[in-house]
Amino acid sequence: MSRDPLVVGNVVGDVLDPFVRTATMRVIYNNKDVTNGSDLKPSMVAKEPRVEISGRDNRTFYTLVMIDPDAPSPSSPTKREHLHWLVTDIPETANASLGNEVVCYESPKPTAGIHRIVFVLFRQADRQTVEPPGWRQNFNTRDFALYYNLGSPVAAMYFNCQRENGCGGRRYVASGWI
């Protein structure tokens, strides 16, 4: 049985096919590193995060996609995947704020249940011209990557988010599902 939190949290399966991590990505909200399966409230993610990509080659560029595969509710994700943010042309040695913001950041505000908010990073073959999809709901990360020849992801992570006064529900933490 896999202990990869992306597999255990069904990110691999619902959103992504299995892939090999070949890049390092850090997601930081309010000076706090996000780890897979972290619990963050909407007030903690109101402003766009700092997303850092480790590397030494400023000639390599990345595309970042942030989605909610559980919209409008985990029990009925009829708007899967809701696109929260899309940034292209992020230099390897920089953070997402230095890229081309194609779809501006929309903070997660779940109204029902615990939502997984997923960051997916793709390595670009070259600088990328991406047309904004024109909608946020029913975005499809797999189709987007195929259409723009991005290949498999090189990194991904997710956190859990529910309304401010929400409590309980099934979620993944480092030790497994609770």
XYZ file of N, CA, C and O in Angstrom, residues 3-178:
704
model
N 2.206 4.957 0.711
C 2.120 5.949 1.783
C 2.261 7.357 1.211
O 2.311 8.317 1.954
N 2.336 7.470 -0.119
C 2.420 8.785 -0.748
C 1.133 9.533 -0.428
O 0.044 9.081 -0.775
N 1.220 10.697 0.227
C -0.002 11.408 0.605
C -0.867 11.814 -0.589
O -2.086 11.928 -0.451
N -0.273 12.003 -1.766
C -1.072 12.338 -2.950
C -1.919 11.151 -3.401
O -3.017 11.327 -3.931
N -1.419 9.948 -3.166
C -2.173 8.735 -3.493
C -3.221 8.483 -2.417
O -4.395 8.258 -2.712
N -2.816 8.547 -1.161
C -3.731 8.294 -0.049
C -4.871 9.319 -0.043
O -6.019 8.987 0.208
N -4.566 10.591 -0.381
C -5.575 11.642 -0.432
C -6.364 11.656 -1.734
O -7.154 12.572 -1.967
N -6.151 10.658 -2.598
C -6.838 10.515 -3.889
C -6.616 11.683 -4.843
O -7.414 11.880 -5.763
N -5.554 12.444 -4.659
C -5.196 13.471 -5.644
C -4.714 12.755 -6.903
O -5.133 13.073 -8.014
N -3.830 11.748 -6.687
C -3.474 10.860 -7.795
C -4.664 9.919 -7.932
O -5.004 9.196 -7.015
N -5.325 10.022 -9.042
C -6.562 9.281 -9.283
C -7.651 10.256 -9.678
O -8.090 10.263 -10.813
N -8.039 11.140 -8.742
C -9.092 12.114 -9.036
C -8.617 13.221 -9.968
O -9.371 13.689 -10.813
N -7.374 13.677 -9.790
C -6.869 14.840 -10.533
C -5.711 14.475 -11.457
O -5.650 14.928 -12.597
N -4.798 13.673 -10.955
C -3.556 13.373 -11.669
C -3.384 11.878 -11.878
O -3.868 11.075 -11.076
N -2.645 11.537 -12.929
C -2.180 10.180 -13.103
C -0.879 10.045 -12.312
O -0.243 11.061 -11.991
N -0.446 8.814 -12.000
C 0.827 8.671 -11.288
C 1.953 9.374 -12.058
O 1.981 9.371 -13.285
N 2.859 9.998 -11.309
C 3.985 10.710 -11.919
C 5.192 10.625 -11.002
O 5.070 10.262 -9.835
N 6.348 10.959 -11.551
C 7.591 10.980 -10.784
C 7.952 12.434 -10.495
O 8.032 13.248 -11.416
N 8.163 12.741 -9.221
C 8.567 14.105 -8.853
C 9.989 14.361 -9.327
O 10.896 13.614 -8.993
N 10.157 15.433 -10.087
C 11.490 15.802 -10.564
C 11.813 17.257 -10.242
O 12.822 17.777 -10.698
N 10.945 17.916 -9.467
C 11.185 19.297 -9.047
C 10.736 19.447 -7.598
O 9.945 18.648 -7.093
N 11.240 20.482 -6.959
C 10.858 20.776 -5.587
C 10.042 22.057 -5.571
O 10.460 23.076 -6.119
N 8.868 21.979 -4.967
C 7.970 23.132 -4.888
C 7.600 23.339 -3.418
O 7.236 22.390 -2.728
N 7.701 24.587 -2.979
C 7.249 24.968 -1.636
C 6.077 25.925 -1.790
O 6.141 26.860 -2.582
N 5.022 25.693 -1.014
C 3.872 26.586 -0.973
C 3.845 27.181 0.429
O 3.825 26.439 1.415
N 3.835 28.510 0.492
C 3.940 29.203 1.771
C 2.809 30.219 1.893
O 2.694 31.134 1.074
N 1.974 30.053 2.903
C 0.917 31.013 3.237
C 1.297 31.660 4.564
O 1.566 30.952 5.541
N 1.308 32.980 4.601
C 1.575 33.703 5.850
C 2.828 33.192 6.562
O 2.821 32.932 7.762
N 3.902 32.990 5.806
C 5.196 32.533 6.328
C 5.163 31.119 6.909
O 6.047 30.743 7.668
N 4.150 30.315 6.568
C 4.068 28.933 7.028
C 4.046 28.000 5.831
O 3.234 28.153 4.927
N 4.951 27.018 5.844
C 5.003 26.018 4.788
C 3.770 25.127 4.838
O 3.356 24.689 5.912
N 3.209 24.854 3.676
C 2.087 23.928 3.553
C 2.670 22.535 3.329
O 3.606 22.364 2.547
N 2.119 21.556 4.018
C 2.505 20.162 3.774
C 1.262 19.419 3.297
O 0.130 19.845 3.555
N 1.476 18.331 2.597
C 0.350 17.544 2.095
C -0.583 17.152 3.233
O -0.145 16.632 4.253
N -1.859 17.455 3.047
C -2.863 17.105 4.035
C -3.038 18.109 5.152
O -3.841 17.885 6.057
N -2.312 19.242 5.095
C -2.485 20.297 6.108
C -3.933 20.758 6.115
O -4.609 20.722 5.096
N -4.397 21.230 7.273
C -5.728 21.821 7.389
C -5.583 23.331 7.457
O -4.952 23.853 8.375
N -6.151 24.046 6.483
C -6.100 25.498 6.447
C -7.514 26.040 6.283
O -8.283 25.542 5.471
N -7.841 27.057 7.044
C -9.148 27.715 6.952
C -9.087 28.801 5.872
O -8.011 29.304 5.536
N -10.242 29.194 5.313
C -10.257 30.227 4.277
C -9.540 31.526 4.676
O -8.876 32.139 3.850
N -9.634 31.914 5.947
C -8.952 33.139 6.377
C -7.435 33.018 6.266
O -6.743 34.020 6.096
N -6.907 31.811 6.335
C -5.467 31.587 6.249
C -4.967 31.606 4.807
O -3.766 31.735 4.571
N -5.886 31.450 3.840
C -5.492 31.360 2.438
C -6.137 32.462 1.603
O -6.278 32.333 0.397
N -6.526 33.549 2.270
C -7.222 34.642 1.583
C -6.341 35.323 0.542
O -6.822 35.739 -0.502
N -5.049 35.422 0.816
C -4.120 36.054 -0.117
C -3.281 34.979 -0.783
O -2.984 33.950 -0.182
N -2.884 35.248 -2.028
C -2.130 34.228 -2.766
C -0.861 33.842 -2.016
O -0.229 34.662 -1.355
N -0.496 32.569 -2.113
C 0.697 32.082 -1.417
C 1.967 32.443 -2.180
O 1.922 32.841 -3.351
N 3.058 32.290 -1.504
C 4.363 32.340 -2.165
C 4.645 30.895 -2.576
O 4.560 29.981 -1.751
N 4.899 30.690 -3.848
C 5.210 29.351 -4.356
C 6.633 29.405 -4.897
O 6.913 30.132 -5.843
N 7.520 28.654 -4.264
C 8.931 28.644 -4.646
C 9.273 27.343 -5.351
O 8.842 26.273 -4.924
N 10.056 27.476 -6.401
C 10.516 26.323 -7.154
C 12.032 26.293 -7.035
O 12.699 27.275 -7.361
N 12.554 25.180 -6.529
C 14.000 25.078 -6.339
C 14.680 24.657 -7.626
O 14.159 23.834 -8.365
N 15.817 25.239 -7.845
C 16.612 24.907 -9.008
C 17.708 25.927 -9.206
O 17.837 26.874 -8.445
N 18.489 25.706 -10.243
C 19.618 26.598 -10.496
C 19.637 27.139 -11.913
O 20.565 27.803 -12.307
N 18.596 26.831 -12.659
C 18.596 27.190 -14.072
C 17.473 28.177 -14.359
O 16.310 27.788 -14.409
N 17.796 29.437 -14.545
C 16.746 30.419 -14.797
C 16.280 30.407 -16.255
O 15.522 31.265 -16.660
N 16.719 29.410 -17.034
C 16.231 29.247 -18.409
C 15.137 28.198 -18.494
O 14.605 27.932 -19.553
N 14.811 27.577 -17.358
C 13.734 26.600 -17.297
C 12.507 27.291 -16.713
O 12.611 28.023 -15.740
N 11.341 27.027 -17.325
C 10.108 27.677 -16.884
C 9.048 26.634 -16.524
O 9.073 25.513 -17.031
N 8.126 27.042 -15.660
C 7.096 26.152 -15.141
C 5.718 26.775 -15.254
O 5.569 27.996 -15.296
N 4.707 25.900 -15.257
C 3.302 26.295 -15.191
C 2.738 25.741 -13.892
O 2.954 24.570 -13.562
N 2.015 26.596 -13.169
C 1.385 26.216 -11.910
C -0.130 26.290 -12.058
O -0.668 27.287 -12.541
N -0.802 25.218 -11.647
C -2.253 25.157 -11.648
C -2.692 24.890 -10.210
O -2.146 24.014 -9.544
N -3.676 25.656 -9.727
C -4.257 25.440 -8.395
C -5.747 25.173 -8.586
O -6.449 26.004 -9.149
N -6.197 24.007 -8.122
C -7.591 23.621 -8.344
C -8.222 23.026 -7.084
O -7.529 22.592 -6.167
N -9.548 22.989 -7.088
C -10.339 22.327 -6.054
C -11.123 21.215 -6.753
O -12.077 21.494 -7.482
N -10.733 19.946 -6.538
C -11.454 18.848 -7.187
C -12.748 18.461 -6.474
O -13.429 17.538 -6.912
N -13.073 19.164 -5.389
C -14.230 18.797 -4.575
C -15.370 19.815 -4.632
O -16.227 19.850 -3.748
N -15.392 20.661 -5.661
C -16.422 21.702 -5.767
C -17.698 21.132 -6.389
O -17.619 20.352 -7.333
N -18.860 21.499 -5.922
C -19.119 22.386 -4.782
C -19.070 21.679 -3.434
O -18.952 22.322 -2.401
N -19.136 20.328 -3.432
C -18.992 19.588 -2.175
C -18.314 18.255 -2.473
O -18.489 17.705 -3.567
N -17.541 17.738 -1.515
C -16.850 16.466 -1.750
C -17.798 15.307 -2.072
O -17.435 14.417 -2.833
N -19.025 15.335 -1.548
C -19.959 14.243 -1.818
C -20.615 14.368 -3.190
O -21.141 13.391 -3.724
N -20.550 15.579 -3.785
C -21.130 15.791 -5.113
C -20.284 16.827 -5.871
O -20.679 17.982 -6.034
N -19.106 16.403 -6.346
C -18.177 17.349 -6.992
C -18.548 17.648 -8.452
O -17.768 17.415 -9.377
N -19.742 18.181 -8.670
C -20.250 18.414 -10.019
C -19.510 19.517 -10.762
O -19.634 19.623 -11.982
N -18.740 20.340 -10.059
C -17.966 21.400 -10.709
C -16.479 21.067 -10.717
O -15.647 21.941 -10.927
N -16.161 19.791 -10.475
C -14.770 19.338 -10.482
C -14.162 19.656 -11.827
O -14.763 19.353 -12.838
N -13.085 20.219 -11.936
C -12.203 20.855 -10.976
C -12.440 22.353 -11.042
O -12.537 22.885 -12.119
N -12.487 23.020 -9.910
C -12.634 24.476 -9.891
C -11.234 25.078 -9.921
O -10.412 24.786 -9.066
N -10.974 25.914 -10.931
C -9.657 26.533 -11.104
C -9.544 27.768 -10.210
O -10.325 28.702 -10.333
N -8.559 27.754 -9.322
C -8.334 28.882 -8.415
C -7.201 29.795 -8.869
O -7.180 30.967 -8.493
N -6.255 29.262 -9.669
C -5.091 30.069 -10.032
C -4.358 29.371 -11.161
O -4.258 28.141 -11.188
N -3.853 30.145 -12.114
C -3.068 29.602 -13.219
C -1.953 30.587 -13.554
O -2.229 31.745 -13.883
N -0.709 30.128 -13.413
C 0.463 30.962 -13.677
C 1.408 30.196 -14.592
O 1.703 29.024 -14.347
N 1.885 30.840 -15.657
C 2.844 30.219 -16.576
C 4.165 30.988 -16.539
O 4.260 32.056 -15.940
N 5.161 30.441 -17.204
C 6.468 31.084 -17.371
C 7.112 31.481 -16.039
O 7.711 32.553 -15.913
N 7.015 30.607 -15.047
C 7.662 30.848 -13.759
C 9.112 30.382 -13.880
O 9.365 29.213 -14.148
N 10.078 31.284 -13.682
C 11.481 30.866 -13.752
C 11.806 29.878 -12.629
O 11.298 30.017 -11.514
N 12.658 28.903 -12.944
C 12.988 27.848 -11.987
C 13.564 28.396 -10.690
O 13.319 27.847 -9.623
N 14.297 29.449 -10.745
C 14.963 29.951 -9.544
C 14.146 31.016 -8.834
O 14.654 31.730 -7.974
N 12.877 31.125 -9.155
C 12.058 32.214 -8.611
C 10.804 31.659 -7.950
O 10.684 30.478 -7.676
N 9.851 32.567 -7.722
C 8.564 32.137 -7.198
C 7.473 32.524 -8.191
O 7.708 33.267 -9.140
N 6.281 32.021 -7.951
C 5.182 32.179 -8.906
C 4.838 33.633 -9.195
O 4.347 33.947 -10.273
N 5.129 34.530 -8.261
C 4.794 35.940 -8.493
C 5.579 36.535 -9.655
O 5.201 37.571 -10.195
N 6.652 35.871 -10.072
C 7.451 36.353 -11.208
C 7.007 35.742 -12.530
O 7.571 36.030 -13.569
N 5.984 34.913 -12.495
C 5.469 34.302 -13.713
C 4.378 35.153 -14.346
O 4.108 36.278 -13.932
N 3.744 34.587 -15.370
C 2.652 35.246 -16.081
C 1.331 34.730 -15.515
O 0.945 33.586 -15.761
N 0.633 35.565 -14.754
C -0.630 35.162 -14.151
C -1.723 35.176 -15.213
O -2.175 36.230 -15.635
N -2.130 33.985 -15.647
C -3.134 33.834 -16.699
C -4.542 33.939 -16.097
O -5.425 34.562 -16.667
N -4.740 33.304 -14.949
C -5.994 33.387 -14.201
C -5.634 33.840 -12.786
O -4.843 33.176 -12.111
N -6.189 34.966 -12.365
C -5.818 35.534 -11.070
C -6.259 34.640 -9.919
O -7.189 33.850 -10.036
N -5.556 34.791 -8.807
C -5.796 33.999 -7.608
C -7.201 34.248 -7.060
O -7.626 35.383 -6.906
N -7.903 33.170 -6.795
C -9.198 33.212 -6.125
C -9.074 32.345 -4.875
O -8.797 31.146 -4.983
N -9.242 32.956 -3.719
C -9.053 32.198 -2.481
C -10.158 31.151 -2.311
O -11.312 31.397 -2.652
N -9.788 29.988 -1.798
C -10.771 28.933 -1.552
C -11.744 29.357 -0.453
O -11.334 29.873 0.584
N -13.039 29.104 -0.690
C -14.082 29.402 0.301
C -15.126 28.292 0.273
O -16.271 28.510 -0.129
N -14.749 27.087 0.698
C -15.698 25.980 0.668
C -16.925 26.267 1.531
O -16.807 26.875 2.591
N -18.085 25.830 1.060
C -19.317 26.015 1.826
C -19.803 24.707 2.441
O -20.591 24.734 3.379
N -19.353 23.583 1.918
C -19.787 22.287 2.447
C -18.639 21.289 2.401
O -18.008 21.118 1.368
N -18.362 20.665 3.522
C -17.372 19.597 3.580
C -15.928 20.078 3.565
O -15.650 21.271 3.571
N -15.041 19.108 3.563
C -13.598 19.356 3.533
C -13.131 19.209 2.096
O -13.287 18.148 1.491
N -12.556 20.264 1.550
C -12.097 20.286 0.162
C -10.579 20.133 0.105
O -9.862 20.715 0.917
N -10.119 19.393 -0.896
C -8.681 19.326 -1.178
C -8.370 20.448 -2.145
O -9.018 20.568 -3.181
N -7.386 21.254 -1.820
C -6.922 22.307 -2.716
C -5.557 21.853 -3.214
O -4.638 21.635 -2.427
N -5.445 21.690 -4.535
C -4.286 21.018 -5.129
C -3.463 21.991 -5.971
O -4.002 22.721 -6.799
N -2.160 21.980 -5.753
C -1.198 22.715 -6.569
C -0.478 21.703 -7.447
O 0.048 20.709 -6.931
N -0.452 21.951 -8.750
C 0.229 21.060 -9.686
C 1.230 21.884 -10.478
O 0.893 22.952 -10.999
N 2.459 21.378 -10.567
C 3.531 22.083 -11.266
C 3.970 21.270 -12.479
O 4.208 20.063 -12.377
N 4.052 21.950 -13.631
C 4.523 21.329 -14.873
C 5.759 22.061 -15.361
O 5.828 23.293 -15.293
N 6.720 21.321 -15.895
C 7.892 21.936 -16.541
C 7.522 22.222 -17.988
O 6.993 21.369 -18.686
N 7.795 23.432 -18.426
C 7.498 23.826 -19.805
C 8.691 23.510 -20.698
O 9.839 23.605 -20.264
N 8.417 23.171 -21.950
C 9.490 22.951 -22.922
C 10.113 24.283 -23.321
O 11.285 24.362 -23.652
N 9.314 25.330 -23.292
C 9.748 26.680 -23.675
C 8.751 27.653 -23.065
O 7.796 27.238 -22.418
N 8.920 28.927 -23.321
C 7.920 29.893 -22.852
C 6.569 29.495 -23.421
O 6.478 28.968 -24.524
N 5.516 29.745 -22.680
C 4.199 29.217 -23.016
C 3.187 30.353 -23.194
O 3.089 31.225 -22.354
N 2.450 30.312 -24.279
C 1.319 31.219 -24.452
C 0.068 30.413 -24.157
O -0.222 29.437 -24.843
N -0.634 30.810 -23.110
C -1.821 30.087 -22.672
C -3.001 31.047 -22.688
O -2.915 32.151 -22.160
N -4.072 30.612 -23.303
C -5.303 31.407 -23.307
C -6.071 31.125 -22.019
O -6.223 29.964 -21.638
N -6.564 32.171 -21.348
C -7.393 31.918 -20.172
C -8.600 31.073 -20.574
O -9.193 31.305 -21.628
N -8.963 30.065 -19.770
C -10.047 29.176 -20.148
C -11.411 29.849 -20.223
O -12.320 29.320 -20.840
N -11.581 31.019 -19.605
C -12.860 31.714 -19.673
C -13.848 31.253 -18.622
O -14.933 31.809 -18.500
N -13.522 30.234 -17.868
C -14.368 29.746 -16.789
C -13.450 29.147 -15.740
O -12.297 28.849 -16.003
N -13.965 28.979 -14.565
C -13.196 28.367 -13.485
C -13.715 26.971 -13.149
O -12.935 26.096 -12.831
N -15.033 26.765 -13.216
C -15.565 25.446 -12.862
C -15.401 24.477 -14.031
O -15.330 24.882 -15.181
N -15.297 23.212 -13.692
C -15.125 22.129 -14.664
C -13.845 22.236 -15.486
O -13.775 21.752 -16.615
N -12.830 22.876 -14.926
C -11.487 22.863 -15.508
C -10.983 21.425 -15.404
O -11.388 20.682 -14.516
N -10.104 21.014 -16.313
C -9.561 19.664 -16.258
C -8.050 19.735 -16.425
O -7.551 20.066 -17.500
N -7.336 19.447 -15.343
C -5.871 19.551 -15.336
C -5.247 18.621 -16.362
O -4.318 19.005 -17.077
N -5.746 17.385 -16.463
C -5.190 16.438 -17.435
C -5.352 16.964 -18.863
O -4.417 16.925 -19.660
N -6.562 17.433 -19.201
C -6.812 17.952 -20.547
C -5.971 19.199 -20.829
O -5.456 19.374 -21.936
N -5.839 20.071 -19.837
C -5.034 21.285 -19.977
C -3.583 20.914 -20.296
O -2.979 21.450 -21.227
N -3.017 19.981 -19.533
C -1.628 19.556 -19.754
C -1.451 18.933 -21.133
O -0.448 19.184 -21.816
N -2.420 18.150 -21.568
C -2.361 17.525 -22.884
C -2.437 18.580 -23.991
O -1.638 18.571 -24.934
N -3.371 19.511 -23.874
C -3.572 20.547 -24.887
C -2.327 21.414 -25.072
O -1.978 21.772 -26.186
N -1.656 21.727 -23.975
C -0.471 22.593 -24.050
C 0.848 21.816 -24.033
O 1.911 22.395 -23.839
N 0.791 20.499 -24.256
C 1.998 19.663 -24.331
C 2.899 19.823 -23.108
O 4.122 19.940 -23.239
N 2.317 19.807 -21.930
C 3.097 19.980 -20.703
C 3.639 18.671 -20.156
O 4.516 18.674 -19.299
N 3.107 17.556 -20.614
C 3.571 16.271 -20.102
C 3.050 16.007 -18.700
O 2.072 16.601 -18.254
N 3.737 15.133 -17.997
C 3.350 14.788 -16.627
C 3.764 15.888 -15.668
O 4.730 16.613 -15.922
N 3.077 15.988 -14.536
C 3.506 16.954 -13.522
C 4.920 16.635 -13.049
O 5.371 15.485 -13.147
N 5.599 17.639 -12.515
C 6.922 17.434 -11.935
C 6.871 17.589 -10.418
O 7.799 17.193 -9.717
N 5.777 18.157 -9.904
C 5.562 18.276 -8.460
C 4.082 18.570 -8.225
O 3.404 19.122 -9.094
N 3.602 18.204 -7.054
C 2.227 18.513 -6.661
C 2.138 18.457 -5.147
O 2.934 17.781 -4.489
N 1.178 19.186 -4.607
C 0.863 19.106 -3.185
C -0.561 19.594 -2.978
O -1.137 20.208 -3.867
N -1.108 19.290 -1.814
C -2.471 19.718 -1.532
C -2.643 19.993 -0.049
O -1.884 19.517 0.790
N -3.658 20.788 0.248
C -4.076 20.975 1.631
C -5.586 20.811 1.695
O -6.273 20.858 0.678
N -6.084 20.591 2.899
C -7.522 20.476 3.137
C -8.051 21.821 3.598
O -7.395 22.521 4.371
N -9.244 22.180 3.128
C -9.838 23.457 3.495
C -11.343 23.265 3.706
O -11.993 22.566 2.934
N -11.868 23.861 4.760
C -13.299 23.862 5.016
C -13.691 25.215 5.584
O -12.835 25.991 5.986
N -14.993 25.494 5.613
C -15.439 26.808 6.071
C -14.903 27.103 7.472
O -14.573 26.183 8.216
N -14.848 28.369 7.820
C -14.236 28.812 9.075
C -14.755 28.058 10.291
O -13.981 27.659 11.137
N -16.056 27.871 10.398
C -16.605 27.212 11.581
C -16.857 25.729 11.349
O -17.519 25.085 12.139
N -16.332 25.182 10.261
C -16.506 23.768 9.967
C -15.659 22.908 10.879
O -14.608 23.320 11.358
N -16.127 21.706 11.149
C -15.337 20.789 11.959
C -15.685 19.372 11.547
O -16.727 19.114 10.967
N -14.782 18.481 11.856
C -15.032 17.068 11.605
C -14.875 16.690 10.151
O -14.340 17.431 9.350
N -15.347 15.506 9.833
C -15.218 14.992 8.480
C -13.976 14.148 8.339
O -13.112 14.114 9.199
N -13.898 13.467 7.232
C -12.779 12.578 6.959
C -11.689 13.356 6.259
O -11.944 14.072 5.303
N -10.464 13.227 6.728
C -9.356 13.930 6.093
C -8.086 13.123 6.254
O -7.989 12.256 7.113
N -7.108 13.436 5.439
C -5.822 12.748 5.485
C -4.826 13.577 6.274
O -4.716 14.778 6.074
N -4.146 12.964 7.209
C -3.022 13.579 7.917
C -1.838 12.644 7.749
O -1.970 11.549 7.201
N -0.675 13.069 8.214
C 0.557 12.298 7.979
C 0.427 10.830 8.362
O 1.021 9.961 7.726
N -0.356 10.513 9.384
C -0.473 9.132 9.825
C -1.523 8.326 9.044
O -1.629 7.129 9.227
N -2.321 8.979 8.209
C -3.327 8.292 7.404
C -4.670 8.962 7.528
O -4.797 10.048 8.074
N -5.720 8.307 7.025
C -7.073 8.868 7.085
C -7.582 8.813 8.498
O -7.409 7.817 9.191
N -8.225 9.896 8.942
C -8.829 9.897 10.278
C -10.280 10.311 10.174
O -10.702 10.878 9.221
